[in-house]
Amino acid sequence: MRDADAVIVGAGAAGLSLAHRLCAPAAGRGPRVLLVDAPPGPRTPPERTWCYWEAPGGAFDGALTASWERLRVHGPGGAATVGSPAPFRYKMLRSRDFEALVGGRLAGADGVERVEATVDRVRDAPGGAEVRGRDAAGRPVLLRARWAFDSRPAGSLPSARTTLRQHFRGWFVRTRHPAFDPTTADLMDFRTPQPAHGLSFGYVLPLDECAALVEYTEFSRRALDTAAYERALRHYTGQVLRLGAFRITGTEQGVIPMTDGRFPRRGGRAVFRIGTAGGATRPSTGYTFAAVQRQSALIAAALRAGRTPLPPPAHTSWHRALDAVLLRALDSGRVDGAEFFDGLFRTVPTARLLRFLDGRSRLWEDLTIGLRTPVLPMLRTVAELPLLPRRAAPW
């Protein structure tokens, strides 16, 4: 049994980010933190890639795989729109590099201890919270702290009017001949066959002239099986990108919830949820990493100041309402997803659109962007939303 000021369950993006913020230099003694991660084995998540945009000089720039100064979107007909995200850059961070960077900082920090355990239960306890689980040998582990932060996904998503999934599979490819522009990332390429509901697109992040991460992504109700993703990737790399001969050096696959349900940020009096489990994922885009950083900074500031460290909402009520309208419009087929996003990138300055997609735009920016969407279908969706029932869905 070990006691601390805070116990963090899960050493993914949310857990590591919060631990990193809590161990950052500050006046006086920092909090005592226990960071719990599952032992190596079936519960260890596969390697992932996180992308986000921010100005150069960010806290994790030293671990970036690549970054880009230009973004490109291909419409369904093939026309390309290229924009500059300045003052931002689009950044790619692989989980292994992030874990190595933050892990090195935690190893040299006072007051932070890492614990390997498979967690079974996180709950309130007298004077705070307790975490129960088992170590790699099966022995029971009991951790107690004033506060607990749980990043594990729940068994089901919150009740929602619309629940879609952003699901994808990617290949890290290396071609025989130069095939990519290392200065430009293809954010959305709609030259893919579109599903009956939702949308699909290609996603290309060049690492050099002969290497890139190439993904096939869908926004739809259900994920595909691996064979279907492989067929889509073969079509995209062969018929659309025409890469010629290449070899696959790695793969990644995942599912991100896109829902207008409200994720609970509190699991008890002294238990809080963080990361995707706490609503950090932007419902309309699936982007999570930047919101996790903002949330972690505010949690750490509250804990250091002696306040209740309730994670703040990652996105405003206004932006969540806009997301609810878009998700319903996509799911109903009322709006053509490919035309919708292609139109936004063609008509809205890139930096302004990125602020909107990250939930940091101002009201006047949101209104000007709204006027560039299919207004009548969107207004019909606004009127319909209050009448729709909310239903739970599996995670």
GROMACS .gro file of C-alpha atoms in nm:
model
  395
    1MET     CA    1   0.000   0.000   0.000
    2ARG     CA    2   0.136   0.341  -0.101
    3ASP     CA    3  -0.004   0.688  -0.031
    4ALA     CA    4   0.029   1.001  -0.245
    5ASP     CA    5  -0.131   1.333  -0.323
    6ALA     CA    6  -0.246   1.209  -0.665
    7VAL     CA    7  -0.265   0.874  -0.841
    8ILE     CA    8  -0.292   0.870  -1.220
    9VAL     CA    9  -0.430   0.555  -1.383
   10GLY     CA   10  -0.297   0.495  -1.733
   11ALA     CA   11   0.028   0.614  -1.891
   12GLY     CA   12  -0.105   0.710  -2.232
   13ALA     CA   13  -0.128   1.064  -2.365
   14ALA     CA   14  -0.356   1.191  -2.086
   15GLY     CA   15  -0.181   1.020  -1.795
   16LEU     CA   16   0.173   1.107  -1.905
   17SER     CA   17   0.074   1.465  -1.988
   18LEU     CA   18  -0.074   1.520  -1.643
   19ALA     CA   19   0.227   1.360  -1.470
   20HIS     CA   20   0.456   1.578  -1.679
   21ARG     CA   21   0.268   1.892  -1.574
   22LEU     CA   22   0.276   1.791  -1.208
   23CYS     CA   23   0.651   1.729  -1.210
   24ALA     CA   24   0.729   2.055  -1.392
   25PRO     CA   25   0.947   2.296  -1.189
   26ALA     CA   26   0.744   2.513  -0.955
   27ALA     CA   27   0.801   2.715  -0.640
   28GLY     CA   28   0.809   2.493  -0.334
   29ARG     CA   29   0.766   2.119  -0.305
   30GLY     CA   30   0.550   1.953  -0.569
   31PRO     CA   31   0.277   1.694  -0.508
   32ARG     CA   32   0.357   1.326  -0.456
   33VAL     CA   33   0.232   1.142  -0.765
   34LEU     CA   34   0.184   0.772  -0.845
   35LEU     CA   35   0.157   0.693  -1.218
   36VAL     CA   36   0.004   0.349  -1.279
   37ASP     CA   37   0.046   0.161  -1.605
   38ALA     CA   38  -0.041  -0.195  -1.702
   39PRO     CA   39   0.246  -0.447  -1.711
   40PRO     CA   40   0.371  -0.544  -2.059
   41GLY     CA   41   0.120  -0.778  -2.217
   42PRO     CA   42  -0.223  -0.781  -2.381
   43ARG     CA   43  -0.335  -0.462  -2.206
   44THR     CA   44  -0.040  -0.264  -2.338
   45PRO     CA   45  -0.178  -0.037  -2.613
   46PRO     CA   46  -0.016  -0.053  -2.958
   47GLU     CA   47   0.196   0.233  -3.078
   48ARG     CA   48  -0.008   0.535  -3.184
   49THR     CA   49   0.044   0.860  -3.370
   50TRP     CA   50  -0.090   1.191  -3.239
   51CYS     CA   51  -0.120   1.500  -3.457
   52TYR     CA   52  -0.197   1.857  -3.355
   53TRP     CA   53  -0.117   2.213  -3.451
   54GLU     CA   54   0.063   2.477  -3.250
   55ALA     CA   55   0.336   2.738  -3.295
   56PRO     CA   56   0.697   2.621  -3.319
   57GLY     CA   57   0.877   2.579  -2.987
   58GLY     CA   58   0.623   2.354  -2.812
   59ALA     CA   59   0.704   2.141  -2.509
   60PHE     CA   60   0.735   1.822  -2.714
   61ASP     CA   61   0.906   1.954  -3.026
   62GLY     CA   62   1.220   1.759  -2.939
   63ALA     CA   63   1.030   1.431  -2.986
   64LEU     CA   64   0.841   1.515  -3.308
   65THR     CA   65   0.862   1.273  -3.599
   66ALA     CA   66   0.787   1.554  -3.844
   67SER     CA   67   0.601   1.881  -3.888
   68TRP     CA   68   0.459   2.062  -4.190
   69GLU     CA   69   0.421   2.423  -4.296
   70ARG     CA   70   0.153   2.352  -4.558
   71LEU     CA   71  -0.172   2.154  -4.552
   72ARG     CA   72  -0.356   2.020  -4.857
   73VAL     CA   73  -0.711   1.896  -4.912
   74HIS     CA   74  -0.821   1.713  -5.227
   75GLY     CA   75  -1.187   1.742  -5.323
   76PRO     CA   76  -1.386   1.445  -5.456
   77GLY     CA   77  -1.312   1.558  -5.811
   78GLY     CA   78  -0.939   1.584  -5.747
   79ALA     CA   79  -0.900   1.962  -5.719
   80ALA     CA   80  -0.646   2.048  -5.449
   81THR     CA   81  -0.658   2.332  -5.197
   82VAL     CA   82  -0.327   2.417  -5.030
   83GLY     CA   83  -0.310   2.646  -4.729
   84SER     CA   84  -0.060   2.764  -4.471
   85PRO     CA   85  -0.148   2.708  -4.103
   86ALA     CA   86   0.090   2.990  -3.994
   87PRO     CA   87   0.148   3.087  -3.718
   88PHE     CA   88   0.093   2.717  -3.646
   89ARG     CA   89   0.266   2.409  -3.777
   90TYR     CA   90   0.099   2.072  -3.814
   91LYS     CA   91   0.293   1.832  -3.589
   92MET     CA   92   0.325   1.454  -3.574
   93LEU     CA   93   0.424   1.283  -3.250
   94ARG     CA   94   0.454   0.906  -3.215
   95SER     CA   95   0.361   0.755  -2.880
   96ARG     CA   96   0.696   0.580  -2.828
   97ASP     CA   97   0.886   0.908  -2.870
   98PHE     CA   98   0.644   1.094  -2.643
   99GLU     CA   99   0.675   0.822  -2.379
  100ALA     CA  100   1.055   0.831  -2.400
  101LEU     CA  101   1.070   1.211  -2.367
  102VAL     CA  102   0.823   1.239  -2.078
  103GLY     CA  103   0.950   0.919  -1.917
  104GLY     CA  104   1.301   1.065  -1.906
  105ARG     CA  105   1.173   1.382  -1.741
  106LEU     CA  106   0.972   1.184  -1.486
  107ALA     CA  107   1.272   0.966  -1.401
  108GLY     CA  108   1.465   1.272  -1.290
  109ALA     CA  109   1.177   1.430  -1.098
  110ASP     CA  110   1.124   1.420  -0.724
  111GLY     CA  111   0.787   1.303  -0.599
  112VAL     CA  112   0.683   1.096  -0.903
  113GLU     CA  113   0.677   0.716  -0.879
  114ARG     CA  114   0.576   0.474  -1.154
  115VAL     CA  115   0.382   0.160  -1.065
  116GLU     CA  116   0.306  -0.140  -1.287
  117ALA     CA  117  -0.037  -0.288  -1.214
  118THR     CA  118  -0.353  -0.398  -1.388
  119VAL     CA  119  -0.619  -0.176  -1.230
  120ASP     CA  120  -0.953  -0.332  -1.140
  121ARG     CA  121  -1.119  -0.053  -0.943
  122VAL     CA  122  -1.087   0.321  -0.880
  123ARG     CA  123  -1.322   0.459  -0.616
  124ASP     CA  124  -1.371   0.703  -0.333
  125ALA     CA  125  -1.226   0.613   0.006
  126PRO     CA  126  -1.208   0.788   0.344
  127GLY     CA  127  -0.995   1.096   0.299
  128GLY     CA  128  -0.963   1.061  -0.077
  129ALA     CA  129  -0.954   0.778  -0.331
  130GLU     CA  130  -0.814   0.429  -0.367
  131VAL     CA  131  -0.694   0.224  -0.663
  132ARG     CA  132  -0.698  -0.155  -0.647
  133GLY     CA  133  -0.538  -0.394  -0.891
  134ARG     CA  134  -0.275  -0.664  -0.936
  135ASP     CA  135   0.088  -0.660  -1.037
  136ALA     CA  136   0.246  -0.879  -1.306
  137ALA     CA  137   0.281  -1.168  -1.058
  138GLY     CA  138  -0.084  -1.150  -0.957
  139ARG     CA  139  -0.022  -0.996  -0.616
  140PRO     CA  140  -0.280  -0.738  -0.500
  141VAL     CA  141  -0.187  -0.371  -0.523
  142LEU     CA  142  -0.357  -0.099  -0.318
  143LEU     CA  143  -0.282   0.269  -0.375
  144ARG     CA  144  -0.436   0.558  -0.185
  145ALA     CA  145  -0.428   0.927  -0.266
  146ARG     CA  146  -0.609   1.251  -0.200
  147TRP     CA  147  -0.717   1.256  -0.567
  148ALA     CA  148  -0.737   0.995  -0.843
  149PHE     CA  149  -0.731   1.063  -1.219
  150ASP     CA  150  -0.857   0.777  -1.435
  151SER     CA  151  -0.791   0.770  -1.811
  152ARG     CA  152  -0.935   0.421  -1.877
  153PRO     CA  153  -1.230   0.410  -2.118
  154ALA     CA  154  -1.568   0.317  -1.970
  155GLY     CA  155  -1.758   0.015  -2.094
  156SER     CA  156  -1.996   0.229  -2.297
  157LEU     CA  157  -2.018   0.575  -2.445
  158PRO     CA  158  -2.251   0.832  -2.286
  159SER     CA  159  -2.608   0.851  -2.409
  160ALA     CA  160  -2.617   1.059  -2.725
  161ARG     CA  161  -2.838   1.163  -3.012
  162THR     CA  162  -2.563   1.081  -3.260
  163THR     CA  163  -2.271   0.844  -3.218
  164LEU     CA  164  -2.023   0.798  -3.500
  165ARG     CA  165  -1.674   0.656  -3.498
  166GLN     CA  166  -1.362   0.782  -3.663
  167HIS     CA  167  -1.190   0.458  -3.756
  168PHE     CA  168  -0.876   0.412  -3.960
  169ARG     CA  169  -0.583   0.197  -4.060
  170GLY     CA  170  -0.250   0.334  -4.172
  171TRP     CA  171   0.061   0.204  -4.345
  172PHE     CA  172   0.406   0.348  -4.297
  173VAL     CA  173   0.539   0.309  -4.650
  174ARG     CA  174   0.876   0.350  -4.822
  175THR     CA  175   0.875   0.389  -5.200
  176ARG     CA  176   1.151   0.307  -5.447
  177HIS     CA  177   1.137   0.652  -5.604
  178PRO     CA  178   1.050   1.000  -5.464
  179ALA     CA  179   0.671   1.022  -5.428
  180PHE     CA  180   0.600   1.276  -5.152
  181ASP     CA  181   0.647   1.647  -5.081
  182PRO     CA  182   0.797   1.664  -4.728
  183THR     CA  183   0.674   2.022  -4.681
  184THR     CA  184   0.304   1.938  -4.732
  185ALA     CA  185   0.068   1.710  -4.537
  186ASP     CA  186  -0.251   1.584  -4.703
  187LEU     CA  187  -0.505   1.642  -4.428
  188MET     CA  188  -0.806   1.508  -4.619
  189ASP     CA  189  -0.812   1.345  -4.962
  190PHE     CA  190  -1.169   1.274  -5.067
  191ARG     CA  191  -1.076   1.083  -5.382
  192THR     CA  192  -1.186   0.766  -5.199
  193PRO     CA  193  -1.518   0.580  -5.245
  194GLN     CA  194  -1.766   0.742  -5.006
  195PRO     CA  195  -1.981   0.529  -4.769
  196ALA     CA  196  -2.361   0.558  -4.766
  197HIS     CA  197  -2.350   0.742  -4.433
  198GLY     CA  198  -2.066   0.961  -4.310
  199LEU     CA  199  -1.751   1.009  -4.517
  200SER     CA  200  -1.412   0.861  -4.599
  201PHE     CA  201  -1.077   1.014  -4.691
  202GLY     CA  202  -0.708   0.946  -4.733
  203TYR     CA  203  -0.451   1.102  -4.502
  204VAL     CA  204  -0.084   1.136  -4.601
  205LEU     CA  205   0.192   1.254  -4.367
  206PRO     CA  206   0.526   1.261  -4.556
  207LEU     CA  207   0.840   1.189  -4.356
  208ASP     CA  208   1.072   1.243  -4.652
  209GLU     CA  209   1.048   1.215  -5.030
  210CYS     CA  210   1.023   0.835  -5.016
  211ALA     CA  211   0.851   0.770  -4.681
  212ALA     CA  212   0.510   0.859  -4.536
  213LEU     CA  213   0.227   0.749  -4.315
  214VAL     CA  214  -0.068   0.679  -4.545
  215GLU     CA  215  -0.406   0.619  -4.380
  216TYR     CA  216  -0.757   0.534  -4.487
  217THR     CA  217  -1.014   0.692  -4.253
  218GLU     CA  218  -1.393   0.680  -4.223
  219PHE     CA  219  -1.644   0.872  -4.014
  220SER     CA  220  -1.934   0.626  -3.984
  221ARG     CA  221  -2.138   0.424  -3.737
  222ARG     CA  222  -1.932   0.106  -3.744
  223ALA     CA  223  -1.567   0.019  -3.782
  224LEU     CA  224  -1.447  -0.214  -4.058
  225ASP     CA  225  -1.251  -0.536  -4.031
  226THR     CA  226  -0.881  -0.533  -4.110
  227ALA     CA  227  -0.930  -0.691  -4.452
  228ALA     CA  228  -1.162  -0.406  -4.558
  229TYR     CA  229  -0.907  -0.144  -4.450
  230GLU     CA  230  -0.635  -0.328  -4.640
  231ARG     CA  231  -0.845  -0.327  -4.958
  232ALA     CA  232  -0.914   0.044  -4.918
  233LEU     CA  233  -0.543   0.119  -4.863
  234ARG     CA  234  -0.440  -0.087  -5.166
  235HIS     CA  235  -0.690   0.108  -5.378
  236TYR     CA  236  -0.580   0.443  -5.237
  237THR     CA  237  -0.205   0.386  -5.271
  238GLY     CA  238  -0.237   0.217  -5.610
  239GLN     CA  239  -0.522   0.391  -5.792
  240VAL     CA  240  -0.524   0.737  -5.631
  241LEU     CA  241  -0.168   0.809  -5.518
  242ARG     CA  242  -0.009   0.579  -5.779
  243LEU     CA  243   0.291   0.517  -5.559
  244GLY     CA  244   0.432   0.235  -5.766
  245ALA     CA  245   0.644  -0.021  -5.581
  246PHE     CA  246   0.675   0.028  -5.206
  247ARG     CA  247   0.719  -0.170  -4.888
  248ILE     CA  248   0.522  -0.140  -4.567
  249THR     CA  249   0.746  -0.071  -4.268
  250GLY     CA  250   0.475  -0.046  -4.003
  251THR     CA  251   0.099  -0.021  -3.944
  252GLU     CA  252  -0.142   0.144  -3.705
  253GLN     CA  253  -0.516   0.110  -3.656
  254GLY     CA  254  -0.767   0.271  -3.424
  255VAL     CA  255  -1.118   0.389  -3.342
  256ILE     CA  256  -1.204   0.730  -3.193
  257PRO     CA  257  -1.555   0.811  -3.063
  258MET     CA  258  -1.741   1.101  -3.226
  259THR     CA  259  -2.048   1.167  -3.015
  260ASP     CA  260  -2.261   1.451  -2.884
  261GLY     CA  261  -2.297   1.267  -2.553
  262ARG     CA  262  -2.150   1.432  -2.245
  263PHE     CA  263  -1.860   1.244  -2.091
  264PRO     CA  264  -1.862   1.261  -1.709
  265ARG     CA  265  -1.552   1.435  -1.579
  266ARG     CA  266  -1.610   1.304  -1.230
  267GLY     CA  267  -1.620   0.940  -1.119
  268GLY     CA  268  -1.664   1.017  -0.750
  269ARG     CA  269  -1.599   1.277  -0.484
  270ALA     CA  270  -1.221   1.240  -0.529
  271VAL     CA  271  -1.210   1.054  -0.863
  272PHE     CA  272  -1.185   1.233  -1.198
  273ARG     CA  273  -1.177   1.117  -1.559
  274ILE     CA  274  -0.920   1.254  -1.802
  275GLY     CA  275  -0.837   1.221  -2.170
  276THR     CA  276  -1.094   1.076  -2.408
  277ALA     CA  277  -1.270   0.921  -2.108
  278GLY     CA  278  -1.317   1.273  -1.971
  279GLY     CA  279  -1.440   1.430  -2.296
  280ALA     CA  280  -1.111   1.565  -2.435
  281THR     CA  281  -1.181   1.438  -2.788
  282ARG     CA  282  -1.336   1.699  -3.018
  283PRO     CA  283  -1.659   1.531  -3.134
  284SER     CA  284  -1.656   1.663  -3.490
  285THR     CA  285  -1.290   1.590  -3.572
  286GLY     CA  286  -1.150   1.330  -3.331
  287TYR     CA  287  -0.852   1.551  -3.240
  288THR     CA  288  -0.757   1.502  -2.875
  289PHE     CA  289  -0.390   1.570  -2.799
  290ALA     CA  290  -0.401   1.952  -2.784
  291ALA     CA  291  -0.711   1.950  -2.560
  292VAL     CA  292  -0.538   1.702  -2.328
  293GLN     CA  293  -0.249   1.948  -2.289
  294ARG     CA  294  -0.480   2.236  -2.201
  295GLN     CA  295  -0.678   2.022  -1.959
  296SER     CA  296  -0.363   1.884  -1.791
  297ALA     CA  297  -0.219   2.232  -1.736
  298LEU     CA  298  -0.536   2.352  -1.561
  299ILE     CA  299  -0.566   2.038  -1.347
  300ALA     CA  300  -0.204   2.073  -1.235
  301ALA     CA  301  -0.250   2.443  -1.155
  302ALA     CA  302  -0.558   2.368  -0.943
  303LEU     CA  303  -0.386   2.087  -0.754
  304ARG     CA  304  -0.079   2.299  -0.680
  305ALA     CA  305  -0.303   2.581  -0.557
  306GLY     CA  306  -0.491   2.350  -0.320
  307ARG     CA  307  -0.818   2.371  -0.515
  308THR     CA  308  -1.038   2.077  -0.618
  309PRO     CA  309  -0.870   1.962  -0.943
  310LEU     CA  310  -1.188   1.894  -1.138
  311PRO     CA  311  -1.087   1.872  -1.506
  312PRO     CA  312  -1.242   2.167  -1.690
  313PRO     CA  313  -1.457   2.101  -1.998
  314ALA     CA  314  -1.221   2.045  -2.289
  315HIS     CA  315  -1.461   2.220  -2.527
  316THR     CA  316  -1.714   2.497  -2.471
  317SER     CA  317  -2.089   2.434  -2.470
  318TRP     CA  318  -2.112   2.643  -2.786
  319HIS     CA  319  -1.863   2.433  -2.977
  320ARG     CA  320  -2.019   2.109  -2.853
  321ALA     CA  321  -2.354   2.234  -2.982
  322LEU     CA  322  -2.200   2.305  -3.324
  323ASP     CA  323  -2.049   1.956  -3.320
  324ALA     CA  324  -2.387   1.801  -3.240
  325VAL     CA  325  -2.540   1.968  -3.544
  326LEU     CA  326  -2.261   1.856  -3.775
  327LEU     CA  327  -2.261   1.496  -3.650
  328ARG     CA  328  -2.637   1.466  -3.700
  329ALA     CA  329  -2.618   1.627  -4.045
  330LEU     CA  330  -2.347   1.379  -4.150
  331ASP     CA  331  -2.520   1.075  -4.002
  332SER     CA  332  -2.856   1.160  -4.159
  333GLY     CA  333  -2.702   1.210  -4.503
  334ARG     CA  334  -2.846   1.560  -4.511
  335VAL     CA  335  -2.497   1.697  -4.573
  336ASP     CA  336  -2.237   1.546  -4.805
  337GLY     CA  337  -1.936   1.513  -4.578
  338ALA     CA  338  -1.672   1.527  -4.850
  339GLU     CA  339  -1.823   1.837  -5.011
  340PHE     CA  340  -1.874   1.995  -4.668
  341PHE     CA  341  -1.511   1.973  -4.550
  342ASP     CA  342  -1.367   2.043  -4.893
  343GLY     CA  343  -1.581   2.357  -4.915
  344LEU     CA  344  -1.461   2.481  -4.577
  345PHE     CA  345  -1.095   2.443  -4.668
  346ARG     CA  346  -1.154   2.616  -5.005
  347THR     CA  347  -1.332   2.919  -4.859
  348VAL     CA  348  -1.198   2.972  -4.505
  349PRO     CA  349  -0.840   3.084  -4.424
  350THR     CA  350  -0.650   2.781  -4.297
  351ALA     CA  351  -0.536   2.924  -3.963
  352ARG     CA  352  -0.891   3.041  -3.883
  353LEU     CA  353  -1.036   2.700  -3.970
  354LEU     CA  354  -0.778   2.525  -3.753
  355ARG     CA  355  -0.871   2.748  -3.458
  356PHE     CA  356  -1.233   2.647  -3.515
  357LEU     CA  357  -1.150   2.277  -3.537
  358ASP     CA  358  -0.953   2.306  -3.212
  359GLY     CA  359  -1.237   2.488  -3.034
  360ARG     CA  360  -1.042   2.811  -2.989
  361SER     CA  361  -1.218   3.030  -3.244
  362ARG     CA  362  -1.414   3.342  -3.154
  363LEU     CA  363  -1.787   3.388  -3.211
  364TRP     CA  364  -1.749   3.610  -3.517
  365GLU     CA  365  -1.517   3.353  -3.673
  366ASP     CA  366  -1.769   3.076  -3.606
  367LEU     CA  367  -2.045   3.280  -3.770
  368THR     CA  368  -1.842   3.350  -4.083
  369ILE     CA  369  -1.753   2.982  -4.109
  370GLY     CA  370  -2.119   2.886  -4.060
  371LEU     CA  371  -2.221   3.098  -4.358
  372ARG     CA  372  -1.994   2.882  -4.576
  373THR     CA  373  -2.183   2.563  -4.489
  374PRO     CA  374  -2.512   2.434  -4.640
  375VAL     CA  375  -2.728   2.671  -4.434
  376LEU     CA  376  -3.076   2.523  -4.490
  377PRO     CA  377  -2.982   2.159  -4.414
  378MET     CA  378  -2.794   2.275  -4.107
  379LEU     CA  379  -3.089   2.484  -3.984
  380ARG     CA  380  -3.321   2.188  -4.034
  381THR     CA  381  -3.085   1.979  -3.824
  382VAL     CA  382  -3.079   2.244  -3.550
  383ALA     CA  383  -3.460   2.229  -3.532
  384GLU     CA  384  -3.459   1.849  -3.524
  385LEU     CA  385  -3.200   1.791  -3.251
  386PRO     CA  386  -3.418   1.865  -2.944
  387LEU     CA  387  -3.667   1.598  -3.060
  388LEU     CA  388  -3.414   1.317  -3.091
  389PRO     CA  389  -3.378   1.056  -2.813
  390ARG     CA  390  -3.043   0.987  -2.651
  391ARG     CA  391  -2.911   0.632  -2.658
  392ALA     CA  392  -2.601   0.467  -2.515
  393ALA     CA  393  -2.354   0.285  -2.741
  394PRO     CA  394  -2.064   0.044  -2.678
  395TRP     CA  395  -1.723   0.205  -2.642
   0.00000   0.00000   0.00000
